[in-house]
PDB file of C-alpha atoms in Angstrom:
ATOM      1  CA  MET A   1      16.689   9.777  30.380  1.00  0.00           C
ATOM      2  CA  THR A   2      14.003   7.144  29.592  1.00  0.00           C
ATOM      3  CA  ASP A   3      12.759   6.468  26.119  1.00  0.00           C
ATOM      4  CA  GLN A   4       9.084   7.651  25.932  1.00  0.00           C
ATOM      5  CA  HIS A   5       8.130   4.940  23.531  1.00  0.00           C
ATOM      6  CA  HIS A   6       9.554   1.895  25.293  1.00  0.00           C
ATOM      7  CA  ARG A   7       9.798   1.957  29.123  1.00  0.00           C
ATOM      8  CA  ALA A   8       8.902  -0.034  32.194  1.00  0.00           C
ATOM      9  CA  CYS A   9       5.499   0.412  33.742  1.00  0.00           C
ATOM     10  CA  GLY A  10       7.141   1.476  37.128  1.00  0.00           C
ATOM     11  CA  ARG A  11       3.970   1.071  39.195  1.00  0.00           C
ATOM     12  CA  PRO A  12       4.526  -0.771  42.608  1.00  0.00           C
ATOM     13  CA  THR A  13       3.921  -4.442  42.548  1.00  0.00           C
ATOM     14  CA  ARG A  14       2.589  -6.440  45.535  1.00  0.00           C
ATOM     15  CA  SER A  15       6.196  -6.872  46.693  1.00  0.00           C
ATOM     16  CA  GLY A  16       6.633  -3.094  46.629  1.00  0.00           C
ATOM     17  CA  ARG A  17       9.181  -3.151  43.759  1.00  0.00           C
ATOM     18  CA  PRO A  18       8.560  -1.200  40.520  1.00  0.00           C
ATOM     19  CA  CYS A  19       6.779  -3.210  37.810  1.00  0.00           C
ATOM     20  CA  LYS A  20       9.221  -4.167  34.969  1.00  0.00           C
ATOM     21  CA  ILE A  21       6.617  -4.841  32.242  1.00  0.00           C
ATOM     22  CA  ARG A  22       7.489  -2.861  29.145  1.00  0.00           C
ATOM     23  CA  ILE A  23       4.907  -0.377  27.934  1.00  0.00           C
ATOM     24  CA  SER A  24       5.044   1.910  24.951  1.00  0.00           C
ATOM     25  CA  GLY A  25       3.363   4.833  23.279  1.00  0.00           C
ATOM     26  CA  SER A  26       0.440   6.499  25.064  1.00  0.00           C
ATOM     27  CA  ASP A  27       0.119   3.821  27.811  1.00  0.00           C
ATOM     28  CA  VAL A  28       0.923   5.073  31.306  1.00  0.00           C
ATOM     29  CA  ALA A  29       0.889   1.664  32.952  1.00  0.00           C
ATOM     30  CA  CYS A  30       0.821  -1.970  32.029  1.00  0.00           C
ATOM     31  CA  GLY A  31      -2.454  -3.872  31.677  1.00  0.00           C
ATOM     32  CA  THR A  32      -2.144  -5.182  35.155  1.00  0.00           C
ATOM     33  CA  HIS A  33      -1.651  -1.760  36.822  1.00  0.00           C
ATOM     34  CA  ALA A  34      -3.579   0.578  34.562  1.00  0.00           C
ATOM     35  CA  THR A  35      -6.830   2.074  35.977  1.00  0.00           C
ATOM     36  CA  GLU A  36      -9.871   2.829  33.902  1.00  0.00           C
ATOM     37  CA  GLN A  37      -8.818   6.405  33.881  1.00  0.00           C
ATOM     38  CA  ASP A  38      -5.290   5.509  32.740  1.00  0.00           C
ATOM     39  CA  LYS A  39      -6.831   3.500  29.856  1.00  0.00           C
ATOM     40  CA  ALA A  40      -9.156   6.331  28.877  1.00  0.00           C
ATOM     41  CA  VAL A  41      -6.320   8.923  29.028  1.00  0.00           C
ATOM     42  CA  ALA A  42      -4.092   6.640  26.852  1.00  0.00           C
ATOM     43  CA  GLU A  43      -6.918   6.062  24.347  1.00  0.00           C
ATOM     44  CA  ALA A  44      -7.687   9.796  24.133  1.00  0.00           C
ATOM     45  CA  HIS A  45      -3.950  10.497  23.601  1.00  0.00           C
ATOM     46  CA  ARG A  46      -3.714   7.872  20.883  1.00  0.00           C
ATOM     47  CA  ARG A  47      -6.937   9.221  19.174  1.00  0.00           C
ATOM     48  CA  GLY A  48      -5.616  12.759  19.335  1.00  0.00           C
ATOM     49  CA  TRP A  49      -2.177  11.768  18.058  1.00  0.00           C
ATOM     50  CA  ASN A  50      -3.711   9.896  15.185  1.00  0.00           C
ATOM     51  CA  GLU A  51      -6.045  12.788  14.238  1.00  0.00           C
ATOM     52  CA  GLY A  52      -3.133  15.224  14.538  1.00  0.00           C
ATOM     53  CA  PHE A  53      -1.009  13.024  12.321  1.00  0.00           C
ATOM     54  CA  ALA A  54      -3.666  12.611   9.677  1.00  0.00           C
ATOM     55  CA  SER A  55      -4.413  16.414   9.704  1.00  0.00           C
ATOM     56  CA  GLY A  56      -0.702  17.228   9.372  1.00  0.00           C
ATOM     57  CA  LYS A  57      -0.412  14.738   6.568  1.00  0.00           C
ATOM     58  CA  GLU A  58      -3.353  16.238   4.677  1.00  0.00           C
ATOM     59  CA  SER A  59      -2.018  19.766   5.281  1.00  0.00           C
ATOM     60  CA  SER A  60       1.374  18.823   3.956  1.00  0.00           C
ATOM     61  CA  ALA A  61      -0.293  17.190   0.904  1.00  0.00           C
ATOM     62  CA  ARG A  62      -2.319  20.400   0.243  1.00  0.00           C
ATOM     63  CA  LEU A  63       0.780  22.500   0.573  1.00  0.00           C
ATOM     64  CA  SER A  64       2.665  20.201  -1.784  1.00  0.00           C
ATOM     65  CA  ARG A  65      -0.129  20.300  -4.383  1.00  0.00           C
ATOM     66  CA  SER A  66      -0.263  24.079  -4.155  1.00  0.00           C
ATOM     67  CA  ARG A  67       3.475  24.382  -4.533  1.00  0.00           C
ATOM     68  CA  VAL A  68       3.447  22.015  -7.525  1.00  0.00           C
ATOM     69  CA  GLU A  69       0.588  23.945  -9.167  1.00  0.00           C
ATOM     70  CA  ARG A  70       2.483  27.243  -8.698  1.00  0.00           C
ATOM     71  CA  LEU A  71       5.659  25.824 -10.159  1.00  0.00           C
ATOM     72  CA  GLU A  72       3.704  24.294 -13.108  1.00  0.00           C
ATOM     73  CA  GLN A  73       2.191  27.684 -13.741  1.00  0.00           C
ATOM     74  CA  ARG A  74       5.557  29.432 -13.525  1.00  0.00           C
ATOM     75  CA  VAL A  75       7.061  26.928 -15.965  1.00  0.00           C
ATOM     76  CA  LYS A  76       4.230  27.467 -18.382  1.00  0.00           C
ATOM     77  CA  GLU A  77       4.706  31.258 -18.159  1.00  0.00           C
ATOM     78  CA  LEU A  78       8.423  30.978 -18.805  1.00  0.00           C
ATOM     79  CA  GLU A  79       7.903  28.510 -21.694  1.00  0.00           C
ATOM     80  CA  GLU A  80       5.418  30.990 -23.186  1.00  0.00           C
ATOM     81  CA  GLU A  81       7.820  33.824 -22.668  1.00  0.00           C
ATOM     82  CA  LEU A  82      10.633  31.881 -24.342  1.00  0.00           C
ATOM     83  CA  ASP A  83       8.395  30.712 -27.098  1.00  0.00           C
ATOM     84  CA  SER A  84       7.271  34.294 -27.862  1.00  0.00           C
ATOM     85  CA  SER A  85      10.811  35.586 -27.921  1.00  0.00           C
ATOM     86  CA  LYS A  86      11.890  32.877 -30.393  1.00  0.00           C
ATOM     87  CA  ARG A  87       8.645  32.474 -32.462  1.00  0.00           C
ATOM     88  CA  VAL A  88       8.849  33.613 -36.086  1.00  0.00           C
ATOM     89  CA  TYR A  89       5.712  34.021 -38.205  1.00  0.00           C
ATOM     90  CA  GLU A  90       7.335  34.459 -41.529  1.00  0.00           C
ATOM     91  CA  ILE A  91      10.330  33.002 -43.302  1.00  0.00           C
ATOM     92  CA  GLY A  92      11.470  34.167 -46.630  1.00  0.00           C
ATOM     93  CA  GLY A  93       8.354  36.294 -47.110  1.00  0.00           C
ATOM     94  CA  HIS A  94       5.969  33.302 -46.485  1.00  0.00           C
ATOM     95  CA  GLN A  95       3.721  32.566 -43.517  1.00  0.00           C
ATOM     96  CA  VAL A  96       4.798  29.850 -41.172  1.00  0.00           C
ATOM     97  CA  VAL A  97       2.143  27.835 -39.231  1.00  0.00           C
ATOM     98  CA  ASP A  98       2.013  24.878 -36.879  1.00  0.00           C
ATOM     99  CA  VAL A  99      -0.155  21.914 -37.932  1.00  0.00           C
ATOM    100  CA  GLY A 100      -0.299  18.943 -35.567  1.00  0.00           C
ATOM    101  CA  GLY A 101       2.951  19.937 -33.865  1.00  0.00           C
ATOM    102  CA  TYR A 102       4.902  20.375 -37.041  1.00  0.00           C
ATOM    103  CA  ALA A 103       5.859  23.671 -38.765  1.00  0.00           C
ATOM    104  CA  TYR A 104       4.855  24.241 -42.446  1.00  0.00           C
ATOM    105  CA  ARG A 105       5.354  27.153 -44.860  1.00  0.00           C
ATOM    106  CA  TRP A 106       2.320  28.684 -46.595  1.00  0.00           C
ATOM    107  CA  ARG A 107       2.911  30.314 -49.962  1.00  0.00           C
ATOM    108  CA  GLY A 108      -0.746  31.264 -50.538  1.00  0.00           C
ATOM    109  CA  SER A 109      -1.821  34.830 -51.028  1.00  0.00           C
ATOM    110  CA  THR A 110      -4.479  34.846 -48.251  1.00  0.00           C
ATOM    111  CA  PRO A 111      -2.907  34.311 -44.721  1.00  0.00           C
ATOM    112  CA  LEU A 112      -4.033  31.133 -42.789  1.00  0.00           C
ATOM    113  CA  GLU A 113      -5.741  31.383 -39.353  1.00  0.00           C
ATOM    114  CA  VAL A 114      -5.862  29.023 -36.395  1.00  0.00           C
ATOM    115  CA  GLY A 115      -8.521  26.471 -37.172  1.00  0.00           C
ATOM    116  CA  ASP A 116      -8.107  26.595 -41.055  1.00  0.00           C
ATOM    117  CA  ARG A 117      -8.055  23.038 -42.650  1.00  0.00           C
ATOM    118  CA  VAL A 118      -5.151  22.511 -45.074  1.00  0.00           C
ATOM    119  CA  LEU A 119      -3.724  19.760 -47.213  1.00  0.00           C
ATOM    120  CA  LEU A 120      -0.212  18.669 -46.162  1.00  0.00           C
ATOM    121  CA  PRO A 121       2.324  17.093 -48.465  1.00  0.00           C
ATOM    122  CA  GLU A 122       2.774  13.323 -48.439  1.00  0.00           C
ATOM    123  CA  ASN A 123       5.697  12.035 -46.339  1.00  0.00           C
ATOM    124  CA  TYR A 124       7.038   8.686 -45.350  1.00  0.00           C
ATOM    125  CA  VAL A 125       4.843   8.375 -42.249  1.00  0.00           C
ATOM    126  CA  SER A 126       1.635   9.723 -43.836  1.00  0.00           C
ATOM    127  CA  ARG A 127       2.065   7.367 -46.795  1.00  0.00           C
ATOM    128  CA  LEU A 128       2.210   4.422 -44.316  1.00  0.00           C
ATOM    129  CA  LYS A 129      -0.586   5.621 -42.202  1.00  0.00           C
ATOM    130  CA  TYR A 130      -2.984   7.166 -44.769  1.00  0.00           C
ATOM    131  CA  GLY A 131      -1.874   5.904 -48.182  1.00  0.00           C
ATOM    132  CA  PRO A 132      -0.365   8.024 -51.010  1.00  0.00           C
ATOM    133  CA  GLY A 133      -1.230  11.699 -51.534  1.00  0.00           C
ATOM    134  CA  PRO A 134      -1.785  14.725 -49.336  1.00  0.00           C
ATOM    135  CA  THR A 135      -3.359  14.483 -45.911  1.00  0.00           C
ATOM    136  CA  GLN A 136      -5.631  16.843 -44.084  1.00  0.00           C
ATOM    137  CA  GLY A 137      -4.563  18.941 -41.085  1.00  0.00           C
ATOM    138  CA  VAL A 138      -5.721  21.865 -38.986  1.00  0.00           C
ATOM    139  CA  VAL A 139      -3.638  24.925 -38.284  1.00  0.00           C
ATOM    140  CA  SER A 140      -3.106  24.892 -34.454  1.00  0.00           C
ATOM    141  CA  LYS A 141      -0.727  27.898 -34.063  1.00  0.00           C
ATOM    142  CA  LEU A 142       0.606  30.695 -36.027  1.00  0.00           C
ATOM    143  CA  GLY A 143       4.360  30.909 -36.278  1.00  0.00           C
ATOM    144  CA  THR A 144       7.058  28.458 -35.149  1.00  0.00           C
ATOM    145  CA  THR A 145      10.182  28.235 -32.974  1.00  0.00           C
ATOM    146  CA  TYR A 146      11.480  25.460 -35.254  1.00  0.00           C
ATOM    147  CA  ARG A 147      14.630  26.484 -37.257  1.00  0.00           C
ATOM    148  CA  GLY A 148      15.006  23.574 -39.659  1.00  0.00           C
ATOM    149  CA  PRO A 149      13.787  23.010 -43.172  1.00  0.00           C
ATOM    150  CA  LEU A 150      10.063  23.421 -43.818  1.00  0.00           C
ATOM    151  CA  SER A 151       7.649  21.581 -46.118  1.00  0.00           C
ATOM    152  CA  ASP A 152       5.106  23.673 -48.064  1.00  0.00           C
ATOM    153  CA  ILE A 153       1.357  23.311 -47.414  1.00  0.00           C
ATOM    154  CA  VAL A 154      -0.204  21.955 -50.660  1.00  0.00           C
ATOM    155  CA  SER A 155      -3.404  24.086 -50.409  1.00  0.00           C
ATOM    156  CA  ARG A 156      -6.362  24.904 -48.205  1.00  0.00           C
ATOM    157  CA  ALA A 157      -8.594  21.870 -47.666  1.00  0.00           C
ATOM    158  CA  PRO A 158     -11.953  21.919 -49.308  1.00  0.00           C
ATOM    159  CA  ALA A 159     -14.765  22.618 -46.890  1.00  0.00           C
ATOM    160  CA  PRO A 160     -16.668  19.558 -45.772  1.00  0.00           C
ATOM    161  CA  GLY A 161     -19.367  18.732 -48.270  1.00  0.00           C
ATOM    162  CA  ASP A 162     -17.493  20.423 -51.231  1.00  0.00           C
TER     163      ASP A 162
END
């Protein structure tokens, strides 16, 4: 069986023997023996193959993007499900909230809500970054999945302009 991509022209030469010039791809004959119709057919075949290849590549990319989006959505749903099953909103009778990705305990009488501004206790990093004393933060979530020791929120932050 001959290889479709690399084969001899095979058209009769002046001596009557088959042409041995190597051709490949869409060509049906070598440059010496190809007719205008052969050249047009080969060019149409190349154009169709290239368009089909590009179309298939784009279709595959769309399918891959769609699959990735579905998997990302499923991961998000599973993370939310796991989070909600492990999230606690109160520890030792005190509200627990997330501020900037860290869990804090609130011992105040009025519960905090998402968006409330609070003063956080000084720690090593905040002292280096902002100087001594409490720093401001905003409650981003209620509850936590963290199970380690918690720092207490100092107080609600004064409203801007107070």
